[in-house]
PDB file of C-alpha atoms and ligand atoms in Angstrom:
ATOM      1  CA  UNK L1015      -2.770 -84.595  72.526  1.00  0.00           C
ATOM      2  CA  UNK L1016      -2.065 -88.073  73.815  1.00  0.00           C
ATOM      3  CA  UNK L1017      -1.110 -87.037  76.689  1.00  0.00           C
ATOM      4  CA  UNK L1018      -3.888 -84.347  77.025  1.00  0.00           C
ATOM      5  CA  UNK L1019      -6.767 -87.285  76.697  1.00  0.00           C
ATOM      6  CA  UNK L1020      -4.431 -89.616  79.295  1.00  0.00           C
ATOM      7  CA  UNK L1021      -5.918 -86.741  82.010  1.00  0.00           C
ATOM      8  CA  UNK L1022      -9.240 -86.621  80.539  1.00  0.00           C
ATOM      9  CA  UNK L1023      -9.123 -90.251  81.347  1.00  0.00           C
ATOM     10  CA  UNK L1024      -8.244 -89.243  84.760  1.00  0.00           C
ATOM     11  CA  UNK L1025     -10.516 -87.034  85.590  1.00  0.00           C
ATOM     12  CA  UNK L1026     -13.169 -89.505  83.916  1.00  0.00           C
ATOM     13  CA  UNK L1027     -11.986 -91.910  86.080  1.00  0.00           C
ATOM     14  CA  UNK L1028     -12.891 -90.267  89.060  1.00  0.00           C
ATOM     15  CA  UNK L1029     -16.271 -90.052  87.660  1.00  0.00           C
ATOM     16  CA  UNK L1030     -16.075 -93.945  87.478  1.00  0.00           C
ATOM     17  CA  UNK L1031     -15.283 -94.309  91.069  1.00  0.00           C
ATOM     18  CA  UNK L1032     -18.229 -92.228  91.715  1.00  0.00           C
ATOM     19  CA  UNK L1033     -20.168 -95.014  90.053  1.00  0.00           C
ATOM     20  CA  UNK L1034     -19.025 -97.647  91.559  1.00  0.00           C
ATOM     21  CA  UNK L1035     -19.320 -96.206  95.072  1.00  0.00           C
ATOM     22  CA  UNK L1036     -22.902 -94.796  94.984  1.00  0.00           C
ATOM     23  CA  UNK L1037     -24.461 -97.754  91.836  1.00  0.00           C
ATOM     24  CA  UNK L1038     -24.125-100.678  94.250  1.00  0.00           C
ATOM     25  CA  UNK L1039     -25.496 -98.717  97.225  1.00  0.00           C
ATOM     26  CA  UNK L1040     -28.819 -97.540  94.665  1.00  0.00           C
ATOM     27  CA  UNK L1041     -27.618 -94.216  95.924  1.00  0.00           C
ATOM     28  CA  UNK L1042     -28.173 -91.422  93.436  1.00  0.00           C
ATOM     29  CA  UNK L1043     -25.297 -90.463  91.308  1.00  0.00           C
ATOM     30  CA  UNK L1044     -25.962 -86.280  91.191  1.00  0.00           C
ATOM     31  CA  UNK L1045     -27.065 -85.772  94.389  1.00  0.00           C
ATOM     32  CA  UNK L1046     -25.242 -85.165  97.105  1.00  0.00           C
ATOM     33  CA  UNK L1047     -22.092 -84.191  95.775  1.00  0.00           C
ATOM     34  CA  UNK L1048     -18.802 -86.020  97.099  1.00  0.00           C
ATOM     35  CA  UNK L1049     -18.398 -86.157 100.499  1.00  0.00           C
ATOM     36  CA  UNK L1050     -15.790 -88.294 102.640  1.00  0.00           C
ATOM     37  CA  UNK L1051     -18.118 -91.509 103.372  1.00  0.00           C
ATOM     38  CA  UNK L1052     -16.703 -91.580 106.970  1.00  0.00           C
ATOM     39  CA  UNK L1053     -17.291 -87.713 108.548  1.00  0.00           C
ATOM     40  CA  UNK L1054     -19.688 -86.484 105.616  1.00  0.00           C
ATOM     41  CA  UNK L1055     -17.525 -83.390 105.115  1.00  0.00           C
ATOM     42  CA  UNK L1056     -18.424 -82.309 101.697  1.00  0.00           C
ATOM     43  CA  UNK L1057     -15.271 -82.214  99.671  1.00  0.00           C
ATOM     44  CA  UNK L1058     -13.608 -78.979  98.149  1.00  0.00           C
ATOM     45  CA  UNK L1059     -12.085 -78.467  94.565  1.00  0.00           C
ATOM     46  CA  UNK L1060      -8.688 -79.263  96.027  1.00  0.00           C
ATOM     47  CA  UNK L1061      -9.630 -83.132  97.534  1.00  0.00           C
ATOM     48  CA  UNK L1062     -11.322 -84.160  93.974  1.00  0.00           C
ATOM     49  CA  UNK L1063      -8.155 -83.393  91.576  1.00  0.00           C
ATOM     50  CA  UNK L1064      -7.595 -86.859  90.251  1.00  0.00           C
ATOM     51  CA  UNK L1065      -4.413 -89.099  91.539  1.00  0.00           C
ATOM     52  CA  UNK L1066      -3.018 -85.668  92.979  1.00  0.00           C
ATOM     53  CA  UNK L1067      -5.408 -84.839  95.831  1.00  0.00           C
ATOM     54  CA  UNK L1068      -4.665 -88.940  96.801  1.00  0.00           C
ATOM     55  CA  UNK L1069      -1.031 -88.825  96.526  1.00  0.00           C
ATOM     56  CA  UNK L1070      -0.822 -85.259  98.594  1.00  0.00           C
ATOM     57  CA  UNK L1071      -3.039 -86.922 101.417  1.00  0.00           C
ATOM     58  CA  UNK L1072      -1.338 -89.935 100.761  1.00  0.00           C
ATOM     59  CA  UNK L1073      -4.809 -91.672 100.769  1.00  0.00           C
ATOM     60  CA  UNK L1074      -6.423 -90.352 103.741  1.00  0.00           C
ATOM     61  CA  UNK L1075      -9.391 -88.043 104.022  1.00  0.00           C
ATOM     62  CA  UNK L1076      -7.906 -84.408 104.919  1.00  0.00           C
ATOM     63  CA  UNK L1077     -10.561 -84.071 107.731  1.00  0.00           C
ATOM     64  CA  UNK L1078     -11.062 -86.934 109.415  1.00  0.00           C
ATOM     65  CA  UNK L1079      -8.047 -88.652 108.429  1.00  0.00           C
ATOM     66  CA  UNK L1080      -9.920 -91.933 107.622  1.00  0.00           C
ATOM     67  CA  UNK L1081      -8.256 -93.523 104.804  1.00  0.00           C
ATOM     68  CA  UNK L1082      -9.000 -93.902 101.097  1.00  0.00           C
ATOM     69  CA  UNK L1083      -9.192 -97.244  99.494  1.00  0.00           C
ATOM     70  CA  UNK L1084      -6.274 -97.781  97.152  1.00  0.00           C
ATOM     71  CA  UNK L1085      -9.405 -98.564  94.615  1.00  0.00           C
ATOM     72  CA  UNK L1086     -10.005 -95.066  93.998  1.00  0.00           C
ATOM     73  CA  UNK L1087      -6.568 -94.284  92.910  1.00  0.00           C
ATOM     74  CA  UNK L1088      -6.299 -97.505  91.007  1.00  0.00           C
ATOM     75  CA  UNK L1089      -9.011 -96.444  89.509  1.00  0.00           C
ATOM     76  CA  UNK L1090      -8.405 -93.418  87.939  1.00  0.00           C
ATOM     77  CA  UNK L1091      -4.714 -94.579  86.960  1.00  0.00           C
ATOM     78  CA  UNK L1092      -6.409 -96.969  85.139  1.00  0.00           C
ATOM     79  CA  UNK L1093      -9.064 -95.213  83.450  1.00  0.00           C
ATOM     80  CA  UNK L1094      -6.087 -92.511  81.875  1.00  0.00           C
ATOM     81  CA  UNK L1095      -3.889 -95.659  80.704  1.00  0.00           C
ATOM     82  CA  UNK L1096      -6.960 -97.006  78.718  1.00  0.00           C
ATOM     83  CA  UNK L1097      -7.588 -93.956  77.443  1.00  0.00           C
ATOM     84  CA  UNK L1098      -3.821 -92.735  76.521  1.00  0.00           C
ATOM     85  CA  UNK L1099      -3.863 -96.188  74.918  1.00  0.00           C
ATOM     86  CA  UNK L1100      -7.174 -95.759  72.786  1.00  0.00           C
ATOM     87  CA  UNK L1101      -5.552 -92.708  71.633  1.00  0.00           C
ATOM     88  CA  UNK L1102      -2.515 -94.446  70.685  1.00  0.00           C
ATOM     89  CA  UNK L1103      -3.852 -97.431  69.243  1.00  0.00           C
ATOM     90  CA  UNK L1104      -6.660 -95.196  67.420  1.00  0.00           C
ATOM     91  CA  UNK L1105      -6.145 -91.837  66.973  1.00  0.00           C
ATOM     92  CA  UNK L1106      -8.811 -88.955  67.421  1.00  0.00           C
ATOM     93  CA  UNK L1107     -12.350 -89.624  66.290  1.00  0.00           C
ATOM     94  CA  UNK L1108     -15.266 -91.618  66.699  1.00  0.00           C
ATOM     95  CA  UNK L1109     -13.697 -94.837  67.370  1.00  0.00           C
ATOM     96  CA  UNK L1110     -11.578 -92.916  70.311  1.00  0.00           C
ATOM     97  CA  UNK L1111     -14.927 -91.563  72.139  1.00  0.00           C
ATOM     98  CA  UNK L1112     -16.730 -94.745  71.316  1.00  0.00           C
ATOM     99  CA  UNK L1113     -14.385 -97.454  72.564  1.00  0.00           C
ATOM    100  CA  UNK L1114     -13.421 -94.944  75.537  1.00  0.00           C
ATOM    101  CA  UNK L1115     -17.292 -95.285  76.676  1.00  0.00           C
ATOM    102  CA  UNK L1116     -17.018 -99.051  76.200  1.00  0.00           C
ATOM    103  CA  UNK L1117     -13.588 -99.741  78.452  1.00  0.00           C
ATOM    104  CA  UNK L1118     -15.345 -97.171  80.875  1.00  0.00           C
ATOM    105  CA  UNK L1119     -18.440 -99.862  81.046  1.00  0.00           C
ATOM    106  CA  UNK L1120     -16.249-102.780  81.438  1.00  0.00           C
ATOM    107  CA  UNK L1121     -14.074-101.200  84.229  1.00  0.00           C
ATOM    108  CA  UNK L1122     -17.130-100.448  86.241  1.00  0.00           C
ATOM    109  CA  UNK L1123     -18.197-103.353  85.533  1.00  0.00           C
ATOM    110  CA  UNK L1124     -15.448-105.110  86.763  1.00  0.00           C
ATOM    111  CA  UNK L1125     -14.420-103.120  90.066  1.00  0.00           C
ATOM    112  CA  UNK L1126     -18.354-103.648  91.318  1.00  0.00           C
ATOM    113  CA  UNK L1127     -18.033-107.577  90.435  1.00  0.00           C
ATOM    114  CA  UNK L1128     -14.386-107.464  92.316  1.00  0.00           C
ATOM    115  CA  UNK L1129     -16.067-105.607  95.277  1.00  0.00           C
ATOM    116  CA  UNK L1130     -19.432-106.512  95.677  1.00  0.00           C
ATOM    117  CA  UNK L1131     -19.329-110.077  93.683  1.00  0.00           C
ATOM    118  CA  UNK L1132     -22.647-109.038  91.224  1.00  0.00           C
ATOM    119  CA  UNK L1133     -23.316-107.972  87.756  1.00  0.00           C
ATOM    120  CA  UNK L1134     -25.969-105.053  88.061  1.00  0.00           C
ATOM    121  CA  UNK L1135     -28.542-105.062  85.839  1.00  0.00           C
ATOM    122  CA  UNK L1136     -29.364-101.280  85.860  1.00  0.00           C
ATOM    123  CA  UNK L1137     -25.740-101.364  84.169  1.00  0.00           C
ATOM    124  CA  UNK L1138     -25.406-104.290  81.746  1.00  0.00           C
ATOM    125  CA  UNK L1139     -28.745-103.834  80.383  1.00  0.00           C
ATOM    126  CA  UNK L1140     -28.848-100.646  78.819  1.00  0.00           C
ATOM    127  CA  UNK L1141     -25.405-101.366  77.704  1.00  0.00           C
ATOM    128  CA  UNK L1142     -26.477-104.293  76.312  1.00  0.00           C
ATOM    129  CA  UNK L1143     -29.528-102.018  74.351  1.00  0.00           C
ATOM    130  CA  UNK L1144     -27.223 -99.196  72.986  1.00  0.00           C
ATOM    131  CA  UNK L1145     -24.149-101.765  71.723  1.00  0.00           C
ATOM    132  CA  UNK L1146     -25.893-102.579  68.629  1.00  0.00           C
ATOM    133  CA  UNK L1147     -26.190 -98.618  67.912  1.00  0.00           C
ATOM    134  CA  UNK L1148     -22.296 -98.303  69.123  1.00  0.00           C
ATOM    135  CA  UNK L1149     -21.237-101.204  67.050  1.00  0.00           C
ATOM    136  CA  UNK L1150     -22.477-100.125  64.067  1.00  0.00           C
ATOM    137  CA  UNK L1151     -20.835 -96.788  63.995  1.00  0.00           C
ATOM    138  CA  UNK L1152     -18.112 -98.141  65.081  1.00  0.00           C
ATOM    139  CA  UNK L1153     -18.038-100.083  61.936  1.00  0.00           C
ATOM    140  CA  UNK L1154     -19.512-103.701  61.999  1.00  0.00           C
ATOM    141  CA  UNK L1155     -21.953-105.488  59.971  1.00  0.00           C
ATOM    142  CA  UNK L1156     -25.411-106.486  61.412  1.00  0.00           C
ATOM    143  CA  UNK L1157     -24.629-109.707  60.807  1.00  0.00           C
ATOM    144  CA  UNK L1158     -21.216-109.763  62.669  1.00  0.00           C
ATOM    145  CA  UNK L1159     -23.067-107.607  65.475  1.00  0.00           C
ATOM    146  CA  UNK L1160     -25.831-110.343  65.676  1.00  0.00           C
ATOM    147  CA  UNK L1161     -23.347-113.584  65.553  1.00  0.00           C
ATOM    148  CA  UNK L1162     -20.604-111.763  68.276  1.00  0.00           C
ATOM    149  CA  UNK L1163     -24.094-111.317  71.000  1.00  0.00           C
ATOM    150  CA  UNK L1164     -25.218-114.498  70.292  1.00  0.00           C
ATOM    151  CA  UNK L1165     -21.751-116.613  70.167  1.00  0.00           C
ATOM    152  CA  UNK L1166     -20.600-114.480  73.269  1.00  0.00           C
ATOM    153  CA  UNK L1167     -24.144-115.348  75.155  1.00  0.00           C
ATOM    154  CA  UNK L1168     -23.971-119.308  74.674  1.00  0.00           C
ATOM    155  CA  UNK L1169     -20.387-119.560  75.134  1.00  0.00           C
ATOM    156  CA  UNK L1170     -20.729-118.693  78.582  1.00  0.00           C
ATOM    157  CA  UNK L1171     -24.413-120.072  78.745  1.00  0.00           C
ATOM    158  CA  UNK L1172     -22.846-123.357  78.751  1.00  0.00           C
ATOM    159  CA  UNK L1173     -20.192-123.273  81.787  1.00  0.00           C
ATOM    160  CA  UNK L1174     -23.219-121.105  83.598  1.00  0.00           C
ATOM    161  CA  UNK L1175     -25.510-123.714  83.245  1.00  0.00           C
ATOM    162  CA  UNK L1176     -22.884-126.266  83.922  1.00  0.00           C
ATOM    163  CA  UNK L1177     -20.818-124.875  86.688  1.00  0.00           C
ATOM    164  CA  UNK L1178     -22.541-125.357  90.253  1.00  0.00           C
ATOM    165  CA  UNK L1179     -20.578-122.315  91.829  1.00  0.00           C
ATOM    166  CA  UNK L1180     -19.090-119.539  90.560  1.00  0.00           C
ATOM    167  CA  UNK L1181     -20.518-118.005  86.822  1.00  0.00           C
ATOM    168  CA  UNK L1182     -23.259-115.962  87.842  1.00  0.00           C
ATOM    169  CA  UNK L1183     -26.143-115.290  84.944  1.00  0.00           C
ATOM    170  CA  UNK L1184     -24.028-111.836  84.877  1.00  0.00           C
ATOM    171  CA  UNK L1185     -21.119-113.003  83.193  1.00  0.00           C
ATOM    172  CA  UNK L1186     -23.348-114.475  80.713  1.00  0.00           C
ATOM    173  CA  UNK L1187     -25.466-110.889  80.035  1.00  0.00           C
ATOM    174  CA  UNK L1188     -21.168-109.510  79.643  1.00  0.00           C
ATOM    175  CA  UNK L1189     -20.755-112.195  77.305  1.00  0.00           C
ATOM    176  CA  UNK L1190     -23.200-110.911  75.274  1.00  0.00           C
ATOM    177  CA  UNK L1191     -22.817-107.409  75.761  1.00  0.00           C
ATOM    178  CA  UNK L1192     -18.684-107.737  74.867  1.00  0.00           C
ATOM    179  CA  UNK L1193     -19.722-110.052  71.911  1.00  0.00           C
ATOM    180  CA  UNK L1194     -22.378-107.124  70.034  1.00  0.00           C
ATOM    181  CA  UNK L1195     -19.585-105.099  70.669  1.00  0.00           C
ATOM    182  CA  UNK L1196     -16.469-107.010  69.802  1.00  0.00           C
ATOM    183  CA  UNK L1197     -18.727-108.440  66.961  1.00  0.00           C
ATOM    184  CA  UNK L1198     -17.565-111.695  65.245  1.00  0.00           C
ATOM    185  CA  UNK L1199     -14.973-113.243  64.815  1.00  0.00           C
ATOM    186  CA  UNK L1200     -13.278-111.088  67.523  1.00  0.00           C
ATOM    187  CA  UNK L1201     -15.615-112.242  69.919  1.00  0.00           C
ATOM    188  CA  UNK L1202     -13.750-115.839  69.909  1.00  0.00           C
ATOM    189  CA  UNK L1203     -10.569-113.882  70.747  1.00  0.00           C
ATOM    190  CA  UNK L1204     -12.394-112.105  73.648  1.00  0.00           C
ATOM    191  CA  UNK L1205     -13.809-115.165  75.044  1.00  0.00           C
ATOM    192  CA  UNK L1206     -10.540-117.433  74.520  1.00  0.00           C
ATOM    193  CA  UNK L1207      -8.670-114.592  75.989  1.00  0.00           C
ATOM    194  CA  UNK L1208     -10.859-114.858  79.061  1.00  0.00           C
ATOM    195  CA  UNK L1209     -10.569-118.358  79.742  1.00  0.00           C
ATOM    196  CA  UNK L1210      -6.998-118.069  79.144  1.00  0.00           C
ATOM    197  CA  UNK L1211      -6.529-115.152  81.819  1.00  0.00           C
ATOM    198  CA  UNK L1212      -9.188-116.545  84.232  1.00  0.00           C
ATOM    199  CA  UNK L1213      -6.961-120.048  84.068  1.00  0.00           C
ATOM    200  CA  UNK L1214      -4.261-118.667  84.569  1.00  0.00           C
ATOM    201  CA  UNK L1215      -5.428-116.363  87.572  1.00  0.00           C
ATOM    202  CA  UNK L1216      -7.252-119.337  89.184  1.00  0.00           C
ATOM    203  CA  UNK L1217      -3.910-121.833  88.899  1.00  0.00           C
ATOM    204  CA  UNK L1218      -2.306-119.189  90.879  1.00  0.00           C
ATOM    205  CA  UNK L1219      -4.486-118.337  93.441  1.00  0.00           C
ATOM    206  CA  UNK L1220      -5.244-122.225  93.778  1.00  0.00           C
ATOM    207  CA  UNK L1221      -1.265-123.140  93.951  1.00  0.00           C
ATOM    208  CA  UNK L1222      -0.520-120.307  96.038  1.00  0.00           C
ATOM    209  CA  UNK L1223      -3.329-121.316  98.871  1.00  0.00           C
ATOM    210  CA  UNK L1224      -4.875-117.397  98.607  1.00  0.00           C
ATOM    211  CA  UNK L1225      -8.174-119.868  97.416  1.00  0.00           C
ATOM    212  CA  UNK L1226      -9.516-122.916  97.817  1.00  0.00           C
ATOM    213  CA  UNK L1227     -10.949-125.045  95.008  1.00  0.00           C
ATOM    214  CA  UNK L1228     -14.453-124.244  95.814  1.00  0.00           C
ATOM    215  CA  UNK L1229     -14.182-120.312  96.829  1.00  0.00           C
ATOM    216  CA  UNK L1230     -16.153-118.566  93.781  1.00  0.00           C
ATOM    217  CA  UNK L1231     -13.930-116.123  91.836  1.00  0.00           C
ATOM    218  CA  UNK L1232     -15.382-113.291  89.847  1.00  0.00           C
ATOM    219  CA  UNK L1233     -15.169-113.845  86.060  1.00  0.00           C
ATOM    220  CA  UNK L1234     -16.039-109.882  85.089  1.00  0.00           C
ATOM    221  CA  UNK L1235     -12.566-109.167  85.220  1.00  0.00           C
ATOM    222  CA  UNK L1236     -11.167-111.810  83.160  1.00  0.00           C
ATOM    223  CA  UNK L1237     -14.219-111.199  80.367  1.00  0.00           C
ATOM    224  CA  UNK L1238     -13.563-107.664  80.360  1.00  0.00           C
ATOM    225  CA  UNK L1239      -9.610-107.935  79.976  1.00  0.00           C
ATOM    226  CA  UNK L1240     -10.284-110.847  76.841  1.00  0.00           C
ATOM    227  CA  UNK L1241     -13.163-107.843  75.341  1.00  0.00           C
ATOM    228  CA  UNK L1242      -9.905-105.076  75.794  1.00  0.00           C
ATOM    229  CA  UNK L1243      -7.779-107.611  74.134  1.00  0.00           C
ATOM    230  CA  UNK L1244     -10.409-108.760  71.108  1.00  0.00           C
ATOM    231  CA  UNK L1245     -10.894-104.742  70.358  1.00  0.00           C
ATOM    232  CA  UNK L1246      -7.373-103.653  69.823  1.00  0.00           C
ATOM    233  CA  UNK L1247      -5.448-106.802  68.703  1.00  0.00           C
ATOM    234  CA  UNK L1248      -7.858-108.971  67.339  1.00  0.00           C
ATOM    235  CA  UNK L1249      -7.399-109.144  63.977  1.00  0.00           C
ATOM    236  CA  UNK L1250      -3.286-109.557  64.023  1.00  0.00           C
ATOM    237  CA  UNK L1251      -4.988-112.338  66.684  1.00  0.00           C
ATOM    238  CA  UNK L1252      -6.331-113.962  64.156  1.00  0.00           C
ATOM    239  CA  UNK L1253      -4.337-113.177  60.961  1.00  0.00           C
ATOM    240  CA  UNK L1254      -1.548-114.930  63.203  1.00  0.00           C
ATOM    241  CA  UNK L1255      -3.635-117.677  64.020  1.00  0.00           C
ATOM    242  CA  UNK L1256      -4.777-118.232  60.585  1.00  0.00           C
ATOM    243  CA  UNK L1257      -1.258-118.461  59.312  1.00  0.00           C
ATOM    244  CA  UNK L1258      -0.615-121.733  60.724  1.00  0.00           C
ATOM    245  CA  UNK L1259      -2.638-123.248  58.064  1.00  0.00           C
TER     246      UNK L1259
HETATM  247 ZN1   ZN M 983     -13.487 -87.768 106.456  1.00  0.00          ZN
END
């Protein structure tokens, strides 16, 4: 069964890409259906089997021979490891399908800040309206729902405000969003998790030249990998923690 939601994932995935492609673009996401963006051949069954149809055409378009970016493979690979782990970590029910819809958010969130550097509000917002809902189904208190939004929201308020380049008002509406979701006190995992991750990536892209001090780096990514983190391990996080005391 694990292994049975690992290609639902997949297939989900390239339902993601199709997101991030056409949400950017403000290009409607039913209509027309998938078609190579180079020679506008429409494409068959055979061309939209996830990581298959990319590895047989090893990542060009079967028509015009354009290639694919590597994105839409990564994609989709991804998208069926976060689910296989949801499964594993959870088990089937209504934790799986809820936490599956929120790593699906925070991937496209993060691709479309990787690719086109912005936060878009037609997608944070309404996530940002239904988490509440999710949150408490999932199995949080109001309270802990109300104190993750709000400590998530000025934690990053703060280096927004503060930082001349770089944070984006975006990553502040994800702090939010990831902290009514997380809830507290995993939100303080998510958001130390973040800054660890986003140190760590900008040390190495700083010592190894590939930026320069002042070249903005997107933070999605890093806020998104500290809200995976806070939702599966946070509270051996902070039962560990706590035992230093
Ligand atoms: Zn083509």
């Amino acid at each position: 069964m694990l292994l049975l939601y690992s290609v639902l994932g997949l297939a989900f995935g390239s339902f993601l890409n199709v997101l991030i492609d056409r949400l950017p673009r403000d290009q409607s996401i039913a209509y027309p259906a998938s078609h190579c963006p180079s020679c506008k051949t429409p494409l068959a069954v055979f061309d939209l089997v996830p990581v298959l149809s990319y590895l047989l055409l090893r990542g060009r378009c079967r028509y015009c021979r354009v290639s694919i970016p590597l994105r839409i493979l990564l994609v989709e690979l991804s998208t069926g490891v976060l689910f296989g782990s949801l499964w594993w970590f959870l088990g089937p029910g209504t934790k799986l399908i809820l936490s599956s819809a929120y790593f699906s958010i925070l991937l496209v969130i993060t691709v479309i800040d990787l690719e086109h550097r912005r936060i878009l509000n037609k997608i944070i917002y309404p996530a940002i309206l239904v988490s509440p809902f999710a949150a408490i189904v999932y199995g949080a208190s109001a309270k802990d729902i109300f104190l993750g939004g709000l400590i998530g929201f000025l934690l990053m308020l703060l280096p927004y405000i503060l930082s001349g380049v770089g944070l984006g008002a975006g990553d502040v509406k994800l702090a939010a969003f990831i902290g009514i979701f997380s809830g507290y006190p995993a939100i303080l995992v998510a958001m130390f998790g973040a800054a660890v991750f986003g140190g760590v990536a900008a040390g190495f892209l700083l010592l190894t030249h590939l930026r320069g001090r002042k070249d903005p780096v997107p933070y999605a990514p890093f806020l998104a990998l500290g809200g995976v983190v806070a939702l599966i391990w946070s509270e051996q996080l902070i039962s560990w923690y706590l035992g230093f005391y």
